[in-house]
PDB file of C-alpha atoms in Angstrom:
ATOM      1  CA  UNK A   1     -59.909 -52.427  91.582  1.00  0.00           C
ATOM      2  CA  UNK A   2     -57.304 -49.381  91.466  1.00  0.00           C
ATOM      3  CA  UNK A   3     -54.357 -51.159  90.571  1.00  0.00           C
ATOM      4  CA  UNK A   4     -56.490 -52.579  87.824  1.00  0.00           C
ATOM      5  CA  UNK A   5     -58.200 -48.967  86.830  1.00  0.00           C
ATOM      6  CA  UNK A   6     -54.597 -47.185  86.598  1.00  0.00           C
ATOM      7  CA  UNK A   7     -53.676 -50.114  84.591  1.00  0.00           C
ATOM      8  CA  UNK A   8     -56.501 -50.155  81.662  1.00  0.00           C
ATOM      9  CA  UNK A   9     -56.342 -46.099  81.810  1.00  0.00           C
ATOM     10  CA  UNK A  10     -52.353 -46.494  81.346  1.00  0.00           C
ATOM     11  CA  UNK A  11     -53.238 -49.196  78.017  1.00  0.00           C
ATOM     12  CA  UNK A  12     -55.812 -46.424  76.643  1.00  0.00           C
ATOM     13  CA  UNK A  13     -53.354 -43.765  77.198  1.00  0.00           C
ATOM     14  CA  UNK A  14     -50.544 -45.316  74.993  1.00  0.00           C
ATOM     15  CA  UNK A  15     -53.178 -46.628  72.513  1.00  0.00           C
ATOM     16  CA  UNK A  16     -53.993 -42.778  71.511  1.00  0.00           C
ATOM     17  CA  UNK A  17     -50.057 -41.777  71.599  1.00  0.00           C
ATOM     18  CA  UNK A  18     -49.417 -44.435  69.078  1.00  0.00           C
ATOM     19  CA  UNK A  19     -52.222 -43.659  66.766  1.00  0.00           C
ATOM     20  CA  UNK A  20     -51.727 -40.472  66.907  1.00  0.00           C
ATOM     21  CA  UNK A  21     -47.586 -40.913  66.166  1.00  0.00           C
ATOM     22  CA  UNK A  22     -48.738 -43.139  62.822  1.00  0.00           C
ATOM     23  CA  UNK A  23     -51.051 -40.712  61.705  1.00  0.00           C
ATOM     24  CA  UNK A  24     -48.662 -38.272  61.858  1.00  0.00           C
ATOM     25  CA  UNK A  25     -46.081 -40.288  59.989  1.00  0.00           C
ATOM     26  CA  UNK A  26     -48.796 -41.373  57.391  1.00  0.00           C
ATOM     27  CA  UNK A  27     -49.518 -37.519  56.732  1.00  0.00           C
ATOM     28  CA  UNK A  28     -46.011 -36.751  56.593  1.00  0.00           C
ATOM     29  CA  UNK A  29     -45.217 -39.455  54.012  1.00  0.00           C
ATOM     30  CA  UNK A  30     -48.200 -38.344  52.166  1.00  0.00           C
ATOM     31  CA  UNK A  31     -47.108 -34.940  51.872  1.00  0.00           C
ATOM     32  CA  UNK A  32     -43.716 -36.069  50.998  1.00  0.00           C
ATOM     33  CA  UNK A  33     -44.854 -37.778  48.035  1.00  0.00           C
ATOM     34  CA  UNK A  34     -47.483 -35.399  47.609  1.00  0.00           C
ATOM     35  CA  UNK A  35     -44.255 -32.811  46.330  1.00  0.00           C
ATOM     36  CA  UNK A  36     -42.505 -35.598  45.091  1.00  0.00           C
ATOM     37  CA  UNK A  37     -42.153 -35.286  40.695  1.00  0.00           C
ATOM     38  CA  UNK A  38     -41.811 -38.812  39.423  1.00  0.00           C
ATOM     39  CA  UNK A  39     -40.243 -36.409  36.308  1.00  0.00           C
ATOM     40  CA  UNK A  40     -38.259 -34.394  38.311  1.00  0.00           C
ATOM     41  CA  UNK A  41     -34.481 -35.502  38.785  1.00  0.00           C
ATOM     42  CA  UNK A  42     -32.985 -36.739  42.108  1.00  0.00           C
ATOM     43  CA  UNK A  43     -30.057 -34.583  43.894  1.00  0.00           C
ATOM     44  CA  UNK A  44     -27.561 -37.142  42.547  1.00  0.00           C
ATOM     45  CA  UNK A  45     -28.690 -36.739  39.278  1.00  0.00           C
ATOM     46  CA  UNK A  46     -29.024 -32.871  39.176  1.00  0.00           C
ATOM     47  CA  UNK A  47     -25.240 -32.668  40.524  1.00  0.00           C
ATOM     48  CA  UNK A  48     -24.623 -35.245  37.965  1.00  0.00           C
ATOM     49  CA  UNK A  49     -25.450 -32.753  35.064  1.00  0.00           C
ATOM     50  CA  UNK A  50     -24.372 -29.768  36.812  1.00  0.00           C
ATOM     51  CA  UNK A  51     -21.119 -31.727  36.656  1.00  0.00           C
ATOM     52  CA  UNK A  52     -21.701 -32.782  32.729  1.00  0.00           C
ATOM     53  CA  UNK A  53     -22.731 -29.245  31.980  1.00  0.00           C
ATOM     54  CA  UNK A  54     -18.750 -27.586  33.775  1.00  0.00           C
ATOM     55  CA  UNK A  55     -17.057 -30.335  32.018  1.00  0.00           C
ATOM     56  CA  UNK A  56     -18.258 -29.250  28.184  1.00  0.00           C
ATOM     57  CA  UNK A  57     -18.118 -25.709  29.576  1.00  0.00           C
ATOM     58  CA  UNK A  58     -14.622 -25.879  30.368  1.00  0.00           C
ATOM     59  CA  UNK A  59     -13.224 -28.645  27.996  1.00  0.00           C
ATOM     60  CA  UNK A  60     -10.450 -27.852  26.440  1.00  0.00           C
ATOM     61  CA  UNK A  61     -10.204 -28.025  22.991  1.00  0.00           C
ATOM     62  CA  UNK A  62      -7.875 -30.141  20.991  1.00  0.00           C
ATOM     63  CA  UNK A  63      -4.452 -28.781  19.934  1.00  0.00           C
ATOM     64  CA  UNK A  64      -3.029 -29.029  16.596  1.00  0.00           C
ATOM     65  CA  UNK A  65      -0.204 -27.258  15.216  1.00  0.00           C
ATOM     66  CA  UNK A  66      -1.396 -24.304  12.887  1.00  0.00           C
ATOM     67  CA  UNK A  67      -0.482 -25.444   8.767  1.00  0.00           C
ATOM     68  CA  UNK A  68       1.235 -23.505   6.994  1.00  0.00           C
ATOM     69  CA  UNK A  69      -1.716 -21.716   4.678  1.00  0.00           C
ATOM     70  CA  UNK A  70      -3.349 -21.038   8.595  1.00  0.00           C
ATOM     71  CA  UNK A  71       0.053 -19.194   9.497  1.00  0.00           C
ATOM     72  CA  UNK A  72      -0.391 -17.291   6.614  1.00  0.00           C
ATOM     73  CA  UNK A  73      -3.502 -16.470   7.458  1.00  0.00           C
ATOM     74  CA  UNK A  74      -3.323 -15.162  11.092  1.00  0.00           C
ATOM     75  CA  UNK A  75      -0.053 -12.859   9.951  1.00  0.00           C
ATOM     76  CA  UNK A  76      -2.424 -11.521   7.423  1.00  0.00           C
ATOM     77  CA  UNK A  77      -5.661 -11.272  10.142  1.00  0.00           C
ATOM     78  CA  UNK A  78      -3.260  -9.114  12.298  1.00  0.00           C
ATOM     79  CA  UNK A  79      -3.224  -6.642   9.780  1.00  0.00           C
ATOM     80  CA  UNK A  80      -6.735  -6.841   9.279  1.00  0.00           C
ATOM     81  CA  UNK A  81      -9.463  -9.638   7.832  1.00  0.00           C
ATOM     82  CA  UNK A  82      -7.770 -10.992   4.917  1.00  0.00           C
ATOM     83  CA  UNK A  83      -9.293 -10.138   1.112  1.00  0.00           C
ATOM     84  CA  UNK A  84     -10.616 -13.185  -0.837  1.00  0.00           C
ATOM     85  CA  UNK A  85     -11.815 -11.707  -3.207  1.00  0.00           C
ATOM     86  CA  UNK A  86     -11.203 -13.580  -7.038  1.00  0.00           C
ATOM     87  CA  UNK A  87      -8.125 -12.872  -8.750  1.00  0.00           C
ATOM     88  CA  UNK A  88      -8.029 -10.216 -11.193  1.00  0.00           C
ATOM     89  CA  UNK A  89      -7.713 -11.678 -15.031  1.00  0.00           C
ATOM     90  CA  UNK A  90      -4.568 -10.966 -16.776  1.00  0.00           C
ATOM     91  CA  UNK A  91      -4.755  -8.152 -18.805  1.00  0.00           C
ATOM     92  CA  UNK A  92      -3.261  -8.516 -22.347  1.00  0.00           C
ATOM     93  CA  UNK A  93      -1.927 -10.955 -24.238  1.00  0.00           C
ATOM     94  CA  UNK A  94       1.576 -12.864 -22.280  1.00  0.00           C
ATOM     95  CA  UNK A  95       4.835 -11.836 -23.431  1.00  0.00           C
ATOM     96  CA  UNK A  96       8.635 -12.291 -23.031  1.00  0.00           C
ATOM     97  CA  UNK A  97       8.770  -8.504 -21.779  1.00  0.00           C
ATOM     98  CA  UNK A  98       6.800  -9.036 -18.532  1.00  0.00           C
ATOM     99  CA  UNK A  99       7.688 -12.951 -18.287  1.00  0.00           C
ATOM    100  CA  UNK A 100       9.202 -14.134 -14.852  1.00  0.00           C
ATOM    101  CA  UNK A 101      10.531 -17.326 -13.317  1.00  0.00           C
ATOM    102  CA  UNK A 102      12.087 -19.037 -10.223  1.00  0.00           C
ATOM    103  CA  UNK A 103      14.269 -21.664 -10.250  1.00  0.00           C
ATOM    104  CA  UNK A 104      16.273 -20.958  -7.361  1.00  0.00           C
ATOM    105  CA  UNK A 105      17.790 -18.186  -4.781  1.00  0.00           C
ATOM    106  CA  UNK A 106      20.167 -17.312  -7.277  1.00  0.00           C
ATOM    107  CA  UNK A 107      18.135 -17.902 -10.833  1.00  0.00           C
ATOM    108  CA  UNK A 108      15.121 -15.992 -10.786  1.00  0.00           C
ATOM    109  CA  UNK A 109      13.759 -13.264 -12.447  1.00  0.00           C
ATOM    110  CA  UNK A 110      12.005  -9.678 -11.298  1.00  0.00           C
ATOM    111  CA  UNK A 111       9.282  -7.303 -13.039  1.00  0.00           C
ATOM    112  CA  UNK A 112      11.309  -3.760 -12.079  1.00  0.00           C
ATOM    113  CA  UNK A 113      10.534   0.012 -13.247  1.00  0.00           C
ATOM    114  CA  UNK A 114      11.941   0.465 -16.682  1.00  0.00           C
ATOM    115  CA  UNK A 115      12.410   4.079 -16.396  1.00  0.00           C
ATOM    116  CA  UNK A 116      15.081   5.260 -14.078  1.00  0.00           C
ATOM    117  CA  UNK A 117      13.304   6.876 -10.809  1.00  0.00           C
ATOM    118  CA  UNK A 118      10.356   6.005 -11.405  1.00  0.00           C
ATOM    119  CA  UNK A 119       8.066   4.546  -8.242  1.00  0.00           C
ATOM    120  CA  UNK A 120       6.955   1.123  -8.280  1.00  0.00           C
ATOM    121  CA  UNK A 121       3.481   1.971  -7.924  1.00  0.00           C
ATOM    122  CA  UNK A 122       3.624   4.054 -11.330  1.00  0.00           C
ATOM    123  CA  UNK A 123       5.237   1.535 -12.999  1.00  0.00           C
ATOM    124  CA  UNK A 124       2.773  -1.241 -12.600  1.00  0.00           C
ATOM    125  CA  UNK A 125       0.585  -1.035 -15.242  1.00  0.00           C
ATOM    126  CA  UNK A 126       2.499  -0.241 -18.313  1.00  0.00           C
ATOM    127  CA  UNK A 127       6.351   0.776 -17.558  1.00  0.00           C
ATOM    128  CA  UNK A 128       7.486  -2.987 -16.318  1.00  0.00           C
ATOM    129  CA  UNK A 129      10.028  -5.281 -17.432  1.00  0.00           C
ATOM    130  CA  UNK A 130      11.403  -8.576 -16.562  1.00  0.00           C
ATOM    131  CA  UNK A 131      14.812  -8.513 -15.369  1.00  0.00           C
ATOM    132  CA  UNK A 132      16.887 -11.940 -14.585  1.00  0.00           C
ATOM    133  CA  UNK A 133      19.395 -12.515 -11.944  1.00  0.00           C
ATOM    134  CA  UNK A 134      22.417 -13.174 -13.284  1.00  0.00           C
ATOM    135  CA  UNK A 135      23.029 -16.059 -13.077  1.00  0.00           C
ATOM    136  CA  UNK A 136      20.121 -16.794 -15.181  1.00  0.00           C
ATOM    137  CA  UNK A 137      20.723 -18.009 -18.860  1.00  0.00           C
ATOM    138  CA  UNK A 138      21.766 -15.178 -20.650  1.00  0.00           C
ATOM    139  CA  UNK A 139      18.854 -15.233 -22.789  1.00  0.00           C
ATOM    140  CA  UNK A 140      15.840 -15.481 -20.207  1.00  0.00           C
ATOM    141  CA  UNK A 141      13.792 -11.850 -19.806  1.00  0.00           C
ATOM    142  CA  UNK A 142      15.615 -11.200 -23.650  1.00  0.00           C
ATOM    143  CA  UNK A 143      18.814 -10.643 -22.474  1.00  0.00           C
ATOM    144  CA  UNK A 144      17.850  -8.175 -19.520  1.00  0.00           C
ATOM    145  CA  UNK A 145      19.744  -8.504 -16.117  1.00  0.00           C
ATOM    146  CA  UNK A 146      20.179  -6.824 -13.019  1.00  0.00           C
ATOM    147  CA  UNK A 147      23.560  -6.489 -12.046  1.00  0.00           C
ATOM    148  CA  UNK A 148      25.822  -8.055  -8.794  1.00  0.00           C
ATOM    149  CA  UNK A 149      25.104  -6.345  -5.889  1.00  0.00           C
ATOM    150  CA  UNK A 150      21.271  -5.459  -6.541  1.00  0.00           C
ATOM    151  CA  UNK A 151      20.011  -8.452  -4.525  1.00  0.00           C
ATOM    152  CA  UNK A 152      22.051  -8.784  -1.680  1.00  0.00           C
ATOM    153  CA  UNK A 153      20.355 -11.854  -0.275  1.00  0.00           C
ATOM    154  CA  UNK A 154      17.883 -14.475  -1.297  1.00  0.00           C
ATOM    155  CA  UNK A 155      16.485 -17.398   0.081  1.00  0.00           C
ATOM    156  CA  UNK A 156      14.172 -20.072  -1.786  1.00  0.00           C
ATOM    157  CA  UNK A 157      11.291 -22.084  -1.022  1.00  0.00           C
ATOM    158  CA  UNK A 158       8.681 -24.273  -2.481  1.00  0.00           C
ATOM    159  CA  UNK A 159       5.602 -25.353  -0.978  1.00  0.00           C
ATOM    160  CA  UNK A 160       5.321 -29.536   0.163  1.00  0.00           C
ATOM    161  CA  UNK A 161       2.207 -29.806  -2.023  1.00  0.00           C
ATOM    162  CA  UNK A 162       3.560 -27.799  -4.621  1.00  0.00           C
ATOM    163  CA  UNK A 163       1.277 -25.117  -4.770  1.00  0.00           C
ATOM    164  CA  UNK A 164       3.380 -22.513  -5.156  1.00  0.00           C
ATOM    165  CA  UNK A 165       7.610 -21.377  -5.375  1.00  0.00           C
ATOM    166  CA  UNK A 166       8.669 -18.329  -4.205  1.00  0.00           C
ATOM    167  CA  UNK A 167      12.132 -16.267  -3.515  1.00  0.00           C
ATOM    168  CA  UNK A 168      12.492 -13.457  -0.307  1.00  0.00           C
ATOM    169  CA  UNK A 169      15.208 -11.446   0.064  1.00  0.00           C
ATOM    170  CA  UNK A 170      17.080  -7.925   0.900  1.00  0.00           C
ATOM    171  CA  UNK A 171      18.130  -5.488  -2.189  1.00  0.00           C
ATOM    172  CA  UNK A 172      20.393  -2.831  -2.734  1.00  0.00           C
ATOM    173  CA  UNK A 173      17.664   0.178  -4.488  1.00  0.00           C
ATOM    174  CA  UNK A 174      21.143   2.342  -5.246  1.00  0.00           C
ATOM    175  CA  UNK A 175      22.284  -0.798  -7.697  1.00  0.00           C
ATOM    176  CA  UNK A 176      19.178  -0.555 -10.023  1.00  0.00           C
ATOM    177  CA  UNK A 177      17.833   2.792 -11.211  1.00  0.00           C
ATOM    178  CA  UNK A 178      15.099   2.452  -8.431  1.00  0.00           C
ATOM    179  CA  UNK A 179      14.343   5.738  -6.139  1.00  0.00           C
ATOM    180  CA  UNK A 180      15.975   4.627  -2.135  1.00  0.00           C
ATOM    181  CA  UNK A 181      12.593   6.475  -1.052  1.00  0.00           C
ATOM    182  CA  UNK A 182       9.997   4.401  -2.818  1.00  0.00           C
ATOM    183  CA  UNK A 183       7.708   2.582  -0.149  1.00  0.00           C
ATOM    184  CA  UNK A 184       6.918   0.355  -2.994  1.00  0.00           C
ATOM    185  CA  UNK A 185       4.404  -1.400  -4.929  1.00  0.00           C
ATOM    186  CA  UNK A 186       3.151  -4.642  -6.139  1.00  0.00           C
ATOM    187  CA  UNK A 187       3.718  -6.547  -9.876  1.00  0.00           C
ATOM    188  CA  UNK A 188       0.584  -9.483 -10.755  1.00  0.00           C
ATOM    189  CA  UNK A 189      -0.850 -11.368 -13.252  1.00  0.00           C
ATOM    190  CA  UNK A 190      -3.354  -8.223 -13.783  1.00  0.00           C
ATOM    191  CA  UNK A 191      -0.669  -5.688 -14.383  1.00  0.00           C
ATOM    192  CA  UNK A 192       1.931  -5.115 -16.291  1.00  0.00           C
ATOM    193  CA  UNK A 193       0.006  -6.402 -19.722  1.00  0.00           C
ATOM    194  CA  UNK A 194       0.943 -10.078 -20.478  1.00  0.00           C
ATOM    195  CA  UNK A 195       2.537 -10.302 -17.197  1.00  0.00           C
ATOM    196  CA  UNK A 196       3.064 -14.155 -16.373  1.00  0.00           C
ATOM    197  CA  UNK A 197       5.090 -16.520 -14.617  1.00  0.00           C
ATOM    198  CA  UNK A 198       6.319 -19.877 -15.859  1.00  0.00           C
ATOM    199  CA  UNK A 199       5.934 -21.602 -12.734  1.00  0.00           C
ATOM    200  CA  UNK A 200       2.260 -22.061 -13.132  1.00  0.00           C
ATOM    201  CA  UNK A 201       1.991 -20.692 -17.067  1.00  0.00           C
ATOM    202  CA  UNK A 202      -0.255 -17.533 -17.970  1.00  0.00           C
ATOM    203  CA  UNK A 203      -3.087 -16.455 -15.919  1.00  0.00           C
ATOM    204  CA  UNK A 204      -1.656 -18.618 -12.680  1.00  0.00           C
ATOM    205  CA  UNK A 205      -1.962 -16.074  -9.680  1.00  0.00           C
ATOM    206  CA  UNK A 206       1.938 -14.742  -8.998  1.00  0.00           C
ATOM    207  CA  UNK A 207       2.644 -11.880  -6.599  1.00  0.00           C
ATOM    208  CA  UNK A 208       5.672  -9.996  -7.117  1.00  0.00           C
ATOM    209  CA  UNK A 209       6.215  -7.060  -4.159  1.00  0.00           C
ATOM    210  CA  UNK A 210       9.171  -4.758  -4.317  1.00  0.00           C
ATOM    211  CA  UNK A 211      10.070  -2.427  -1.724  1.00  0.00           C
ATOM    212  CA  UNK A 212      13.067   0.130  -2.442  1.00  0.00           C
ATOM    213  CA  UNK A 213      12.706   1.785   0.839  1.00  0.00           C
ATOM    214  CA  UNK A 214      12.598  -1.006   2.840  1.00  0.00           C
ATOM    215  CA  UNK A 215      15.408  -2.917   1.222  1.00  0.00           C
ATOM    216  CA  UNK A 216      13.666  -5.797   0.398  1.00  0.00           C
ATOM    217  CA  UNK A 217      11.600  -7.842  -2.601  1.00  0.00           C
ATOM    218  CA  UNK A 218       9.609 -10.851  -2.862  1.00  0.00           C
ATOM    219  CA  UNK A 219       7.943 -13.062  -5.186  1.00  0.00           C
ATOM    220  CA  UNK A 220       5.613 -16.204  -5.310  1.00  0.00           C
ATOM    221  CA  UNK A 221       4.448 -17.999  -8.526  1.00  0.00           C
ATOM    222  CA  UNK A 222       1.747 -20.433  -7.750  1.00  0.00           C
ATOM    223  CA  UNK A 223       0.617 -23.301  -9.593  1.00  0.00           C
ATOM    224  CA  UNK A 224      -3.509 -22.407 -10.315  1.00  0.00           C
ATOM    225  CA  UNK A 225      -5.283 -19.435 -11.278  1.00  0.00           C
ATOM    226  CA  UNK A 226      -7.298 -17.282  -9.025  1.00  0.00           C
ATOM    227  CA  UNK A 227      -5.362 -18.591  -5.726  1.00  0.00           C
ATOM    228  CA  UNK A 228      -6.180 -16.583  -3.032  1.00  0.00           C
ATOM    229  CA  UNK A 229      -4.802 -18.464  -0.652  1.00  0.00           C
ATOM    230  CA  UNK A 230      -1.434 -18.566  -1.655  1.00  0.00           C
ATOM    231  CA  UNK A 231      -0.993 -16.048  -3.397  1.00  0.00           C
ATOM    232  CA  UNK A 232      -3.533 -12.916  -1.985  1.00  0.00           C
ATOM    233  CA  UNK A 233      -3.324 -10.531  -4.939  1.00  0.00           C
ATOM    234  CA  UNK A 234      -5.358  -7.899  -2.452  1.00  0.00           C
ATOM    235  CA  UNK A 235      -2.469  -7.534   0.235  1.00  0.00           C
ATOM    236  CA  UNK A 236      -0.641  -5.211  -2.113  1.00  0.00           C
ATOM    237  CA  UNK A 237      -0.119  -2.674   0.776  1.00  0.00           C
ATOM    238  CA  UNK A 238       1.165  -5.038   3.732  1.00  0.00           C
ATOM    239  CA  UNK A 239       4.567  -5.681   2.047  1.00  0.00           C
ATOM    240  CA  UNK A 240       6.358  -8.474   1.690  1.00  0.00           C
ATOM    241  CA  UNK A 241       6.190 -10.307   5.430  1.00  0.00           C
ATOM    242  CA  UNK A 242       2.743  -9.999   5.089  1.00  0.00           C
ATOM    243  CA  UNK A 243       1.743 -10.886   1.493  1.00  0.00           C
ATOM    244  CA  UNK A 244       4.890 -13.425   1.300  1.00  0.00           C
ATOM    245  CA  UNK A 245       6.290 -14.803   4.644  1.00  0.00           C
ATOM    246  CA  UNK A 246       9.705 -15.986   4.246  1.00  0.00           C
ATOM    247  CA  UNK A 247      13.738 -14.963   5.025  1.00  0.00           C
ATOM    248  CA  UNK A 248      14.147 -11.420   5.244  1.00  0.00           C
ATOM    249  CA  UNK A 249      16.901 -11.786   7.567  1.00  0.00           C
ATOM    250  CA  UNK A 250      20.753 -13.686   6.884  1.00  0.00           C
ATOM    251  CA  UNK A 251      22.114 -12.827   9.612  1.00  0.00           C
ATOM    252  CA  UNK A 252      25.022 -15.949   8.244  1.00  0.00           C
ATOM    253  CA  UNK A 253      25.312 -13.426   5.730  1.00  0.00           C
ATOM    254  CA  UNK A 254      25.593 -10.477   7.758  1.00  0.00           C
ATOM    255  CA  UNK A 255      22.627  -9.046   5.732  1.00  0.00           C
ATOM    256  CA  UNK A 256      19.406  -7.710   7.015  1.00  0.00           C
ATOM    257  CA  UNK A 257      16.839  -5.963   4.723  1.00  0.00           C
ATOM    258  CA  UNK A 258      16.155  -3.658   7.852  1.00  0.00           C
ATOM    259  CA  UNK A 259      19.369  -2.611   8.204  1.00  0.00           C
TER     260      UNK A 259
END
């Protein structure tokens, strides 16, 4: 009667540890999926986006070589943000006196002070003439030429979609009537009067800078009015690596426009 005593008390004994060891697990998965979120993401899938959300963070973004209208426009942004602004209109009626061209480094043609000494900047609006290279035909700007020696060195270039021709280069002030001392100043289609270029016709944008001081020149003729892109008429007073980029340096030549 013992033996069988211990033995039913030793059944009810583990009866109760059991039940009590599944209700504990049944409360414990209730509460588990009591603050379970059917909505709510899984670990996975929150290091998932975590992952997602570096990678845009830090992607980098696709290279492409700068063209050349966005090269003009970061030299110009360095200075400052660059001045779109319309084109002035021409101002007068065109004429031979204030007509230029390009044709190549050594046939072009320059709008230049017509009074000896005076500044460039005075000389814009109504004391400009066209002046040829001389190799020009003798009868382009009416006969007018600057002699050998005034540009020293030029270099031509035209755009690959056309949109514009242009000449940079290195002059000699002390060969013209020019004043050595003149920072310079800037020739459009606004002023002088009639001023044009046969490139692109009358009241295409052209942007002629000359800069006695400096040594140097430059001038674009583009193909369409009111072309701010190529040729800026605002950037007057960054000179001619700004406004025009191009050769100011031949060193094949032994010429620089610094030196």
């Amino acid at each position: 009667m013992i033996r069988l005593s211990y033995i039913l008390a030793l059944l009810v004994m583990v009866y109760y540890v059991n039940s009590a060891a599944i209700n504990d697990s049944s409360r414990l998965g209730t509460n588990l999926h009591a603050n379970s979120d059917p909505q709510r993401e899984q670990p996975d899938q929150v290091i998932q986006r975590q992952s997602e959300n570096r990678f845009w963070t830090n992607r980098p973004f696709l290279h492409r070589e700068p063209s050349p209208v966005t090269q003009r426009a970061l030299s110009a942004s360095s200075n400052g943000p660059v001045d779109a602004r319309p084109t002035p209109d021409p101002t007068g009626d065109p004429s031979s006196l204030t007509t230029v061209h390009i044709n190549s480094a050594t046939d072009f043609s320059l709008i230049l002070p017509k009074i000896p000494g005076e500044l460039i900047g005075a000389a814009e609006k109504d004391d400009g003439l066209a002046y040829s290279s001389p190799n020009s035909d003798p009868s382009s700007c009416d006969g007018r030429h600057f002699m050998d020696g005034f540009i020293t060195a030029a270099a031509y270039s035209r755009s690959d979609d056309g949109a514009y021709v242009q000449v940079t280069g290195c002059l000699n002030p002390t060969k013209f009537h020019l004043d050595p001392s003149d920072e310079g100043g800037q020739f459009d289609v606004r002023y002088p009067n009639g001023a044009q270029c046969t490139f692109g016709g009358y009241g295409a944008s052209f942007i002629e800078l000359v800069e006695p001081r400096l040594n140097r020149f430059c001038i674009r003729c583009c193909a369409s009015p009111n072309d701010q892109t190529n040729c800026n008429s605002h950037q007057d007073r960054m000179g001619c690596m700004t406004a025009i980029p191009g050769i100011y340096e031949f060193p094949e030549l032994g010429v620089s426009c610094t030196q």
